[in-house]
Coordinates of C-alpha atoms and ligand atoms in Angstrom, one line a residue:
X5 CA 46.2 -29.8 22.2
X6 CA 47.1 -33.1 20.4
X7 CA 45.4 -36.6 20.4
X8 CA 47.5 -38.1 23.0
X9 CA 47.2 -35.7 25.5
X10 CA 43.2 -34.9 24.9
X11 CA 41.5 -35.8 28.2
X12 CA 39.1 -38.8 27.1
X13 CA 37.6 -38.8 30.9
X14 CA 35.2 -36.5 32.3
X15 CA 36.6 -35.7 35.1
X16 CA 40.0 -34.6 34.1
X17 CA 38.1 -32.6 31.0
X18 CA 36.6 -30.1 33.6
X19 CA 39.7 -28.2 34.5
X20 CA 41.1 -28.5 31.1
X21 CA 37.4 -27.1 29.6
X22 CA 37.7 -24.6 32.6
X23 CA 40.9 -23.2 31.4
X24 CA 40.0 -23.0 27.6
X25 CA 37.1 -21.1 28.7
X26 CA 39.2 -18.7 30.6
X27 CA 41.5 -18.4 27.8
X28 CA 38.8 -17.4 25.6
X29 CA 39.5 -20.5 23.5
X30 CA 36.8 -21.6 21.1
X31 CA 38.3 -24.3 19.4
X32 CA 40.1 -25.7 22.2
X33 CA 37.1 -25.8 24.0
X34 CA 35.1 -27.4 21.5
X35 CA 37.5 -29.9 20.1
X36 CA 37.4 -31.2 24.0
X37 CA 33.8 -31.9 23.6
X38 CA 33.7 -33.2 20.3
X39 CA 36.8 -35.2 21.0
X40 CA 35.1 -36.8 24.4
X41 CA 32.4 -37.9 21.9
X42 CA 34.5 -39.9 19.7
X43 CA 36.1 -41.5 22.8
X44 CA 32.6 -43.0 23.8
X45 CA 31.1 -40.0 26.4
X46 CA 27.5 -40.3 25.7
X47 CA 26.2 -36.5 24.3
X48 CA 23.9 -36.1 27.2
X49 CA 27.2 -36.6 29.4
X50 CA 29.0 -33.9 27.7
X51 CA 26.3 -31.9 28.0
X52 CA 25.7 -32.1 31.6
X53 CA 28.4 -33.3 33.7
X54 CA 31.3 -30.9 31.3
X55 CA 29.3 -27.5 30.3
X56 CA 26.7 -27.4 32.7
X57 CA 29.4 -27.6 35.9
X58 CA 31.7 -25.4 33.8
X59 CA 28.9 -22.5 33.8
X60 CA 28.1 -23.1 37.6
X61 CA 32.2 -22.2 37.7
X62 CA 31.7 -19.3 35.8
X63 CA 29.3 -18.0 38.1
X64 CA 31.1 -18.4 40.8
X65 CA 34.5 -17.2 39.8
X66 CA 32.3 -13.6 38.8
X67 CA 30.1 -13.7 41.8
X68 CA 34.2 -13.4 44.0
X69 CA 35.2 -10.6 41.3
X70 CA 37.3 -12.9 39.9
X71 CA 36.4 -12.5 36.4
X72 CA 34.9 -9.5 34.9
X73 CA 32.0 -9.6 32.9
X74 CA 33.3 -9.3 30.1
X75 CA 34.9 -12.8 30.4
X76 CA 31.6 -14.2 31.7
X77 CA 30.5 -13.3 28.7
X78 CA 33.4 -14.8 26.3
X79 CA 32.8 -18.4 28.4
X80 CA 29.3 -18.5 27.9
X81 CA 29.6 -17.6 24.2
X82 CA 31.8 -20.8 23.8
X83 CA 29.6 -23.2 26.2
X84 CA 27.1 -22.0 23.6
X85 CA 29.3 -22.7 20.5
X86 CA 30.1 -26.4 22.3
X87 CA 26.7 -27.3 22.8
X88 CA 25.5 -26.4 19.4
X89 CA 28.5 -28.4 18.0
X90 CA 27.5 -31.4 20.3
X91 CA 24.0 -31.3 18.9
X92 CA 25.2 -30.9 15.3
X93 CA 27.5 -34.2 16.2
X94 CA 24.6 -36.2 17.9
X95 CA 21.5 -35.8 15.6
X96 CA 19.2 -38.0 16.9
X97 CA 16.2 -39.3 15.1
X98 CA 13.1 -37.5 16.4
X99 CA 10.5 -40.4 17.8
X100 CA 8.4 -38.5 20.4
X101 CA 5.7 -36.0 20.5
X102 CA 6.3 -32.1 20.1
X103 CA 8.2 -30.2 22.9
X104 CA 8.7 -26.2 23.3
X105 CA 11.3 -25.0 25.6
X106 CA 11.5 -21.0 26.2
X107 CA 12.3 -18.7 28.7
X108 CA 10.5 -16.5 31.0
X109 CA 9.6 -12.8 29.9
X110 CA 12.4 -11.2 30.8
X111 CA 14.6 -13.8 31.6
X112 CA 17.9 -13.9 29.9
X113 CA 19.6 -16.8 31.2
X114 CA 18.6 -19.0 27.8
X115 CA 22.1 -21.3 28.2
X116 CA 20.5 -23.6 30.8
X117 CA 17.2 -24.1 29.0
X118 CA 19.1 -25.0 26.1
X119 CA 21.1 -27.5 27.6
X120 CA 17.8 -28.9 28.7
X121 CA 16.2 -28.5 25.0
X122 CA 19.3 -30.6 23.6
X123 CA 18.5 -33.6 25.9
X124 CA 15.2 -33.3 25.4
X125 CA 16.3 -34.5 21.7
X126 CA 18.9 -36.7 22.5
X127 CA 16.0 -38.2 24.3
X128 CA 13.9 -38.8 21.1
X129 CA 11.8 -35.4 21.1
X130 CA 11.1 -32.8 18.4
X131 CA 12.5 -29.5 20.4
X132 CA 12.0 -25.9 19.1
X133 CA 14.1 -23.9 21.6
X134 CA 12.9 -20.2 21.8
X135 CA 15.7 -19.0 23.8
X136 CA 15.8 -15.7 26.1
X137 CA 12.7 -13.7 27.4
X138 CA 9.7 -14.9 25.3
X139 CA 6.9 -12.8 26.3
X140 CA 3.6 -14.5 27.0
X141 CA 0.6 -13.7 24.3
X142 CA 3.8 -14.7 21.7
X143 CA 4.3 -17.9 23.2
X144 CA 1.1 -19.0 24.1
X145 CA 0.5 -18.6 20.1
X146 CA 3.4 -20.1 19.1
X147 CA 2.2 -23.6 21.5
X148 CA -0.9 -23.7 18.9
X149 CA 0.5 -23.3 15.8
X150 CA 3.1 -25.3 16.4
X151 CA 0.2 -27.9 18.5
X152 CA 2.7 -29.1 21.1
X153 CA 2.4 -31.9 23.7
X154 CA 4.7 -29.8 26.3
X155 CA 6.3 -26.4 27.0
X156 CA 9.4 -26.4 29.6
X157 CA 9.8 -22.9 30.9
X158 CA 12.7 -22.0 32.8
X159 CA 13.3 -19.1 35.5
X160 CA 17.1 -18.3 36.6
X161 CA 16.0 -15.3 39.1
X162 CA 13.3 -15.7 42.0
X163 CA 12.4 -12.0 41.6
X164 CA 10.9 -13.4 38.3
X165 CA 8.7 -15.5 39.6
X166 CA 5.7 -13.5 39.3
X167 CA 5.7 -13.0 36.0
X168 CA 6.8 -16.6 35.9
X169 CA 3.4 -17.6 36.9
X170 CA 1.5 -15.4 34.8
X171 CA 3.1 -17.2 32.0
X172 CA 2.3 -20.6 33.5
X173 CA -1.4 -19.9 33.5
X174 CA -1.1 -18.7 30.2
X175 CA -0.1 -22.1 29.0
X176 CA -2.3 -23.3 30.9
X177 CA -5.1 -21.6 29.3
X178 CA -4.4 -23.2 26.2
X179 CA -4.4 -26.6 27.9
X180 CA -0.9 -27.4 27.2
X181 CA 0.9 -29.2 29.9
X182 CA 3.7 -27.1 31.4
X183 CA 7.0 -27.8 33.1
X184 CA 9.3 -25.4 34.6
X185 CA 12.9 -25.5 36.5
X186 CA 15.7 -23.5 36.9
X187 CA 17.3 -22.2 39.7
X188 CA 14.7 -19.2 40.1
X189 CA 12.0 -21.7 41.5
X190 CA 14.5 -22.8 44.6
X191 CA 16.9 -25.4 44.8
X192 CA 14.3 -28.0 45.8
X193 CA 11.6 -26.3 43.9
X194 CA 9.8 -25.3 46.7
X195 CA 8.4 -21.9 45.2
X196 CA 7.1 -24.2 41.9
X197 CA 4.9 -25.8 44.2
X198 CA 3.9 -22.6 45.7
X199 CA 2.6 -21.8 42.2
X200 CA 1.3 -25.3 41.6
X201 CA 3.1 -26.0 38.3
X202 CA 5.3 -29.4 37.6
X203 CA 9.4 -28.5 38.5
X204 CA 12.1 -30.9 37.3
X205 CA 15.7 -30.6 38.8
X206 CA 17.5 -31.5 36.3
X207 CA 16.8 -32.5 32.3
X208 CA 16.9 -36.0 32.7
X209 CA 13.6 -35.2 35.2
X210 CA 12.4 -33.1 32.6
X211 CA 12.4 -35.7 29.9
X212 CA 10.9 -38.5 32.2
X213 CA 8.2 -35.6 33.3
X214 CA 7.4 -34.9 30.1
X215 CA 7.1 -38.5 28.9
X216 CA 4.5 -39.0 31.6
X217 CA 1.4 -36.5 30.7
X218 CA 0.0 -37.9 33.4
X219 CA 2.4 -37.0 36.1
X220 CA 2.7 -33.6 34.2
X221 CA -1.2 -32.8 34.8
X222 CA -1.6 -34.4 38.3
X223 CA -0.1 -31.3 40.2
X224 CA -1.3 -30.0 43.9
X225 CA -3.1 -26.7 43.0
X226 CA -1.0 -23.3 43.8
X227 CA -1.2 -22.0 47.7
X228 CA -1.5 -18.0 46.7
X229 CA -4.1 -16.8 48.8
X230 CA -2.0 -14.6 50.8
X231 CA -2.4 -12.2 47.3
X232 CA -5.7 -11.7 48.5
X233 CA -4.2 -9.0 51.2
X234 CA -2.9 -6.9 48.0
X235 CA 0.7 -6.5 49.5
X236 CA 2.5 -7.6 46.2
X237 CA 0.2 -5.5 44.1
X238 CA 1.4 -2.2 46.4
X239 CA 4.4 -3.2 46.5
X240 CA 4.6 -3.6 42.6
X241 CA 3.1 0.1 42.3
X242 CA 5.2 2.2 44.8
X243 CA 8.4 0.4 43.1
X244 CA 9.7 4.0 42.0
X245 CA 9.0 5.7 44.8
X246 CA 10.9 3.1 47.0
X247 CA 13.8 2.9 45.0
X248 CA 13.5 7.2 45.0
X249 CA 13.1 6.9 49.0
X250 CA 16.6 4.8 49.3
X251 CA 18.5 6.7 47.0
X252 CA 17.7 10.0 48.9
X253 CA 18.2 8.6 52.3
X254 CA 21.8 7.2 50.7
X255 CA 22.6 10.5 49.7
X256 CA 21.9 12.1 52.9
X257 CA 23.6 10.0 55.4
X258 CA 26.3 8.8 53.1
X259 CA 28.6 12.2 51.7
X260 CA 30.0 9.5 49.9
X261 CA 27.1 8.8 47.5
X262 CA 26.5 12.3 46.8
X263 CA 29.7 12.2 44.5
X264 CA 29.1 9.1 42.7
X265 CA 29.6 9.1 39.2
X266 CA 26.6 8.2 36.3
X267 CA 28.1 4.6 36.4
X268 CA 28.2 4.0 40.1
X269 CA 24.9 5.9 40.1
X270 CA 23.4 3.6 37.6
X271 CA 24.8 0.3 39.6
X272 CA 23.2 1.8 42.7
X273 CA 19.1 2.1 41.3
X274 CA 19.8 -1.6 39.7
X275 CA 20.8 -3.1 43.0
X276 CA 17.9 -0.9 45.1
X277 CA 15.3 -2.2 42.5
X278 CA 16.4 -6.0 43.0
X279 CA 16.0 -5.5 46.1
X280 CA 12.7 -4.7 45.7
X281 CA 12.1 -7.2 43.5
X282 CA 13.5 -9.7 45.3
X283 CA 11.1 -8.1 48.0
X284 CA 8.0 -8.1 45.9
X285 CA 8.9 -12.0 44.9
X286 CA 9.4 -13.1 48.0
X287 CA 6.0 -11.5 49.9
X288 CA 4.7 -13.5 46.1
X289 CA 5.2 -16.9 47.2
X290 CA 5.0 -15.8 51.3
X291 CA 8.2 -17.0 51.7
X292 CA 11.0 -14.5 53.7
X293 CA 13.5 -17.4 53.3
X294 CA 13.7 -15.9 49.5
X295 CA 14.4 -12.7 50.8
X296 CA 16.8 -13.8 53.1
X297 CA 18.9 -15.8 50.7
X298 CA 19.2 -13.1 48.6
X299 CA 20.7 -10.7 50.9
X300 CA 23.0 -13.1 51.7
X301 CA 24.1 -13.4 48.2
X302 CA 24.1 -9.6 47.8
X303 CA 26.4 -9.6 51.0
X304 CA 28.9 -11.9 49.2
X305 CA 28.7 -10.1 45.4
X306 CA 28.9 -6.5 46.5
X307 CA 31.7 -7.4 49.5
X308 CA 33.9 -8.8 47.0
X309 CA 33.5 -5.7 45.0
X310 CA 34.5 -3.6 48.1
X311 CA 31.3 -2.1 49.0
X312 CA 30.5 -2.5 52.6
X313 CA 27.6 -3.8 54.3
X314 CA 26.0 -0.4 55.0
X315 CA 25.1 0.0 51.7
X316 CA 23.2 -2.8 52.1
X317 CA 21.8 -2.4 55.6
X318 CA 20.1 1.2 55.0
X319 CA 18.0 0.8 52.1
X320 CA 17.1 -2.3 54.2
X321 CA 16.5 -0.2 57.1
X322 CA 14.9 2.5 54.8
X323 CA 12.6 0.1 53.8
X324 CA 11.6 -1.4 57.1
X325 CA 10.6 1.9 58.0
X326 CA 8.3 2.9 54.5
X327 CA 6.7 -0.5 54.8
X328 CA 5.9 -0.9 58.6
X329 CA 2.1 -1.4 56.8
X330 CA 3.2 -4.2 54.9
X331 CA 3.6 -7.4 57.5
X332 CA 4.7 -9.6 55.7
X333 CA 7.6 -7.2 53.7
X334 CA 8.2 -5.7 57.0
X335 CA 8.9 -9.7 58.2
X336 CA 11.1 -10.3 54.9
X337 CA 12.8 -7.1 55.5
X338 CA 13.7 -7.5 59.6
X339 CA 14.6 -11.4 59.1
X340 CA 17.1 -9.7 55.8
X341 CA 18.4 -7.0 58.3
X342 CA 19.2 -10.0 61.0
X343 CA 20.5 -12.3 57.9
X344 CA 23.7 -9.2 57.6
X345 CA 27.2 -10.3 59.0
X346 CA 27.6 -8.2 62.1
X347 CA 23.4 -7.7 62.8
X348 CA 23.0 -8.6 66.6
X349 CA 20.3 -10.9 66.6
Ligands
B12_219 C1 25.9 -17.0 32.0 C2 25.1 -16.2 33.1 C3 24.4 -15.1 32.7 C4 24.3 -14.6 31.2 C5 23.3 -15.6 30.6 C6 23.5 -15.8 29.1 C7 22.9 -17.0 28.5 N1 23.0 -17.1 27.2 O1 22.5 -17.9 29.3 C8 23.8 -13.1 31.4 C9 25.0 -12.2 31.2 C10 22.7 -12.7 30.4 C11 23.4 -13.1 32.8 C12 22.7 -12.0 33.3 C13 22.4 -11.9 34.7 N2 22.7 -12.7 35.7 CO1 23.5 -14.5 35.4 N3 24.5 -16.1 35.4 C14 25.1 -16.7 34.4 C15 25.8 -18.0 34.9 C16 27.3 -17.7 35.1 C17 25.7 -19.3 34.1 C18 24.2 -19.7 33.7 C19 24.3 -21.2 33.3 O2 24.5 -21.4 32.1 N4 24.3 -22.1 34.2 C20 24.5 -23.5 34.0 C21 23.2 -24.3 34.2 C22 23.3 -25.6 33.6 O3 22.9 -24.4 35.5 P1 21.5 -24.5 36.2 O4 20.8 -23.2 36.1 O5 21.7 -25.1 37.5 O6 20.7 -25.6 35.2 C23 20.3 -26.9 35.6 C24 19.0 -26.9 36.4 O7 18.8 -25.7 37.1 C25 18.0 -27.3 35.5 N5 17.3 -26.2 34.7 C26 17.8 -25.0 34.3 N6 16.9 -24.3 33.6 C27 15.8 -25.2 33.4 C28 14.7 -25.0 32.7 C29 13.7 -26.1 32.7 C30 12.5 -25.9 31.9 C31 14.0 -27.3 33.4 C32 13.0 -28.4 33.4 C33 15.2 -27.4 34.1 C34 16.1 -26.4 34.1 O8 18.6 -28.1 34.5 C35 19.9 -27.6 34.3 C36 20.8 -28.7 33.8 O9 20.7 -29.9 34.6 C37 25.0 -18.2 36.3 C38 25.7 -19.0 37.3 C39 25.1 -20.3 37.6 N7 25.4 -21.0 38.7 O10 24.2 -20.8 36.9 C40 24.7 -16.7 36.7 C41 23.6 -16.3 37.6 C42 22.4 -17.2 37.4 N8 23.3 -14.9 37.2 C43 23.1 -14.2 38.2 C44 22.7 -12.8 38.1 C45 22.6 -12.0 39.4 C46 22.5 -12.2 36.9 C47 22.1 -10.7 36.7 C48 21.0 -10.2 37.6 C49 23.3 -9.9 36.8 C50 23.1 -8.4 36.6 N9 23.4 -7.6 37.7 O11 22.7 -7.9 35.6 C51 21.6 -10.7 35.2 C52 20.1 -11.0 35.0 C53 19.6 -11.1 33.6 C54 18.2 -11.5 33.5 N10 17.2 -10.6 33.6 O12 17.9 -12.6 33.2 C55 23.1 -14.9 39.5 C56 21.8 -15.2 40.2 C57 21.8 -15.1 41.7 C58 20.5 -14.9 42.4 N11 20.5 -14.5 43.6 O13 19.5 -15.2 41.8 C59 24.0 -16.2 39.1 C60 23.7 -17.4 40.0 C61 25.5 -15.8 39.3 C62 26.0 -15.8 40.7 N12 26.8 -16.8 41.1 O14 25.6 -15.0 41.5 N13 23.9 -14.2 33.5

C-alpha cells in the first residue's frame, strides 16, 4: 500500500485490516496500525476499535465455515504481531501501581487479555501479562513475589467458569483485589456476579475499576448455594461415563456413526464433552439460559459444517434420560432440547 492511499480513519481501516488479515499479510497489516498512529489515532483506539472488531470478524467468518482454522489461526498471529508493534510504538511511562493480567487455567484465548494488558499501560500501569492458561497455585505465587495491587483474569468459555472461580478465591486468599471479564462471564456479566467477583466490559472499565480499590473490594458476595445439592460435583464425576453413554446410543441409532473415521470420531467426544461442560457450567451458576445459548450456538457451528440437528438432539435426549435425578440438568437439558430449530414447544 502507499502513503496516499493508507486509510488514516478508522473506519475505512477495518475492511482494509480485514482483508490483510485474510491475505495472511503481516506487514500490511501492521504498517496500517502503525501508519494510523502517525496520523493522530490514539494507541488505545487502534487497539480497540481496529483489532479487537477485526478478531470478533474472525470469529465469525469461522463460526459460518467460512474460514478454516487454519486461517483463524494466521489472523490472530498477526493481530498479535500488530498489537505488540503498537505497544513497542506507544511506550508509555509507567506511573501507577502494579497490575497482573493472566488467563484462566485452561483458557487459551490470551489475545483479548492482552489487548486489555496493553491499555492497562497506555493507561499509566506497570502490566506483566502472563498470557494463556495460568494454572492457579503458579499464579497466586507469582501475585506475591511480584506484590501486585491488581490481577485481571479473563475467561473466553462459560464451561470454564468453575475453575474460573476457584481461581478467583485463590486470589483472593492472598488478599489481592481481582477483576475478571471476557466473554465467558456473559455479555452483561451476569455469571461474574453469580460468583461475586468485580467484571469490567470492556478495558477502559477495567482500568477505571482498577484505579478505584475501593470499587474493586466493595462487591455483593457470590449466590452459590445451590452447590450445596452436589449436582455439579456428580455431574463433574460421571463426565466419562456420559460422554461413553452418548457415543453408544450414537452408534446404535445412527449406522452412520458406526463408520466414522478417527478424525470424525475424535470431533464427536469433543463436542459431547462440551456439552457436558457447558452442562456442568451452567447447573454452576444455576443458570439454564447458559445452557441454552450454547446449544443455540452449537446449532449454528455444526449446521454450517453440514451436520444436522439430530446429532445434536440425541445426546441431548440421551442425556435427559441419564439425568432425570438431576433437576436442575434435567431443566438445562429440556429448555436446550426446546431451544433446537424444529422442537415443538
Ligand atoms: C482467536 C480465537 C481463538 C484462538 C485464541 C488464540 C489467542 N491467542 O487468543 C484459539 C485457536 C486458541 C481458540 C480456541 C478455541 N476457541 Co476461540 N476464538 C477466537 C476468536 C476468533 C477471537 C478471540 C479474540 O481475540 N477476540 C477479540 C476480543 C477483543 O474480543 P472480546 O473477547 O469481546 O474482548 C473484549 C471484552 O470481552 C473484554 N475482555 C476480554 N477479556 C477480558 C479480560 C479481562 C480481565 C477484562 C477486564 C476484560 C476482558 O475486553 C475486550 C476488549 O474490549 C473468538 C471470536 C470472538 N468473537 O472473540 C473465538 C471464540 C471465543 N472461540 C470459540 C471457541 C468455541 C473455541 C474452541 C472451543 C474451539 C475448539 N473447538 O477447539 C477453542 C477453546 C480453547 C480454550 N480452551 O480456550 C467461540 C466461543 C463460543 C462459545 N459458545 O463460548 C468463539 C466466540 C468463536 C465463535 N464465533 O464461535 N480460539
Amino acid at each position: 500500500m502507499t502513503a496516499a492511499t493508507a486509510p488514516t480513519g478508522l473506519g475505512e481501516a477495518h475492511t482494509v485490516y480485514l482483508d490483510h488479515l485474510a491475505d495472511a499479510d503481516e506487514y500490511a497489516a501492521t504498517d496500517l496500525a502503525i501508519g494510523l498512529l502517525d496520523a493522530g489515532v490514539p494507541a488505545e483506539r487502534v487497539l480497540l476499535d481496529l483489532v479487537a472488531p477485526a478478531q470478533a470478524e474472525v470469529g465469525e467468518r469461522w463460526a459460518r465455515n467460512e474460514w478454516s482454522v487454519a486461517q483463524e489461526h494466521a489472523a490472530t498471529h498477526i493481530s498479535e504481531q500488530v498489537v505488540a508493534a503498537v505497544s513497542a510504538h506507544a511506550r508509555p511511562d509507567p506511573t501507577n501501581g502494579r497490575v497482573v493480567v493472566a488467563c484462566m487455567d485452561g483458557e487459551w484465548h490470551a489475545l483479548p487479555p492482552r489487548l486489555v494488558a496493553e491499555v492497562l499501560r497506555l493507561r499509566g500501569w506497570q502490566v506483566t501479562f502472563l498470557g494463556a492458561s495460568v494454572p492457579a497455585a503458579h499464579l497466586v505465587s507469582y501475585l506475591h513475589r511480584y506484590d501486585a495491587d491488581a490481577v485481571a483474569l479473563a475467561c473466553a468459555l462459560p464451561m470454564r467458569l468453575p475453575y474460573a472461580h476457584q481461581m478467583i478465591e485463590a486470589c483472593r486468599r492472598s488478599d489481592v483485589p481481582v477483576v475478571v471479564g471476557g466473554r465467558g462471564f456473559g455479555a452483561d456479566g451476569r455469571w461474574a456476579r453469580r460468583l461475586g467477583v468485580a467484571w469490567a466490559p470492556d478495558a477502559p472499565s477495567a482500568a477505571e475499576l482498577i484505579a478505584d480499590e475501593r470499587a474493586l473490594r466493595r462487591v455483593p458476595p457470590g449466590q452459590l448455594a445451590h452447590l450445596a445439592d452436589d449436582e455439579y460435583a456428580s455431574l463433574v464425576r460421571r463426565r466419562s461415563e456420559l460422554i461413553d453413554g452418548a457415543l453408544a446410543e450414537l452408534r446404535e441409532r445412527v449406522p452412520a456413526a458406526r463408520a466414522y473415521t478417527a478424525a470424525q470420531l475424535d470431533a464427536t467426544v469433543s463436542d459431547l464433552g462440551h456439552i457436558v461442560d457447558f452442562l456442568a457450567a451452567a447447573v454452576y451458576v444455576d443458570d439454564a439460559s447458559m445452557f441454552t445459548e450454547f446449544v443455540q450456538w452449537l446449532v449454528e457451528i455444526l449446521g454450517s459444517r453440514g451436520v444436522p440437528v439430530g446429532a445434536i438432539a440425541l445426546p441431548l435426549e440421551h442425556f435427559g434420560a441419564v439425568l432425570r435425578d438431576f433437576p436442575r440438568a434435567a431443566r438445562a437439558l429440556a429448555l436446550g432440547r426446546a431451544a433446537l430449530p424444529g422442537v415443538a414447544r
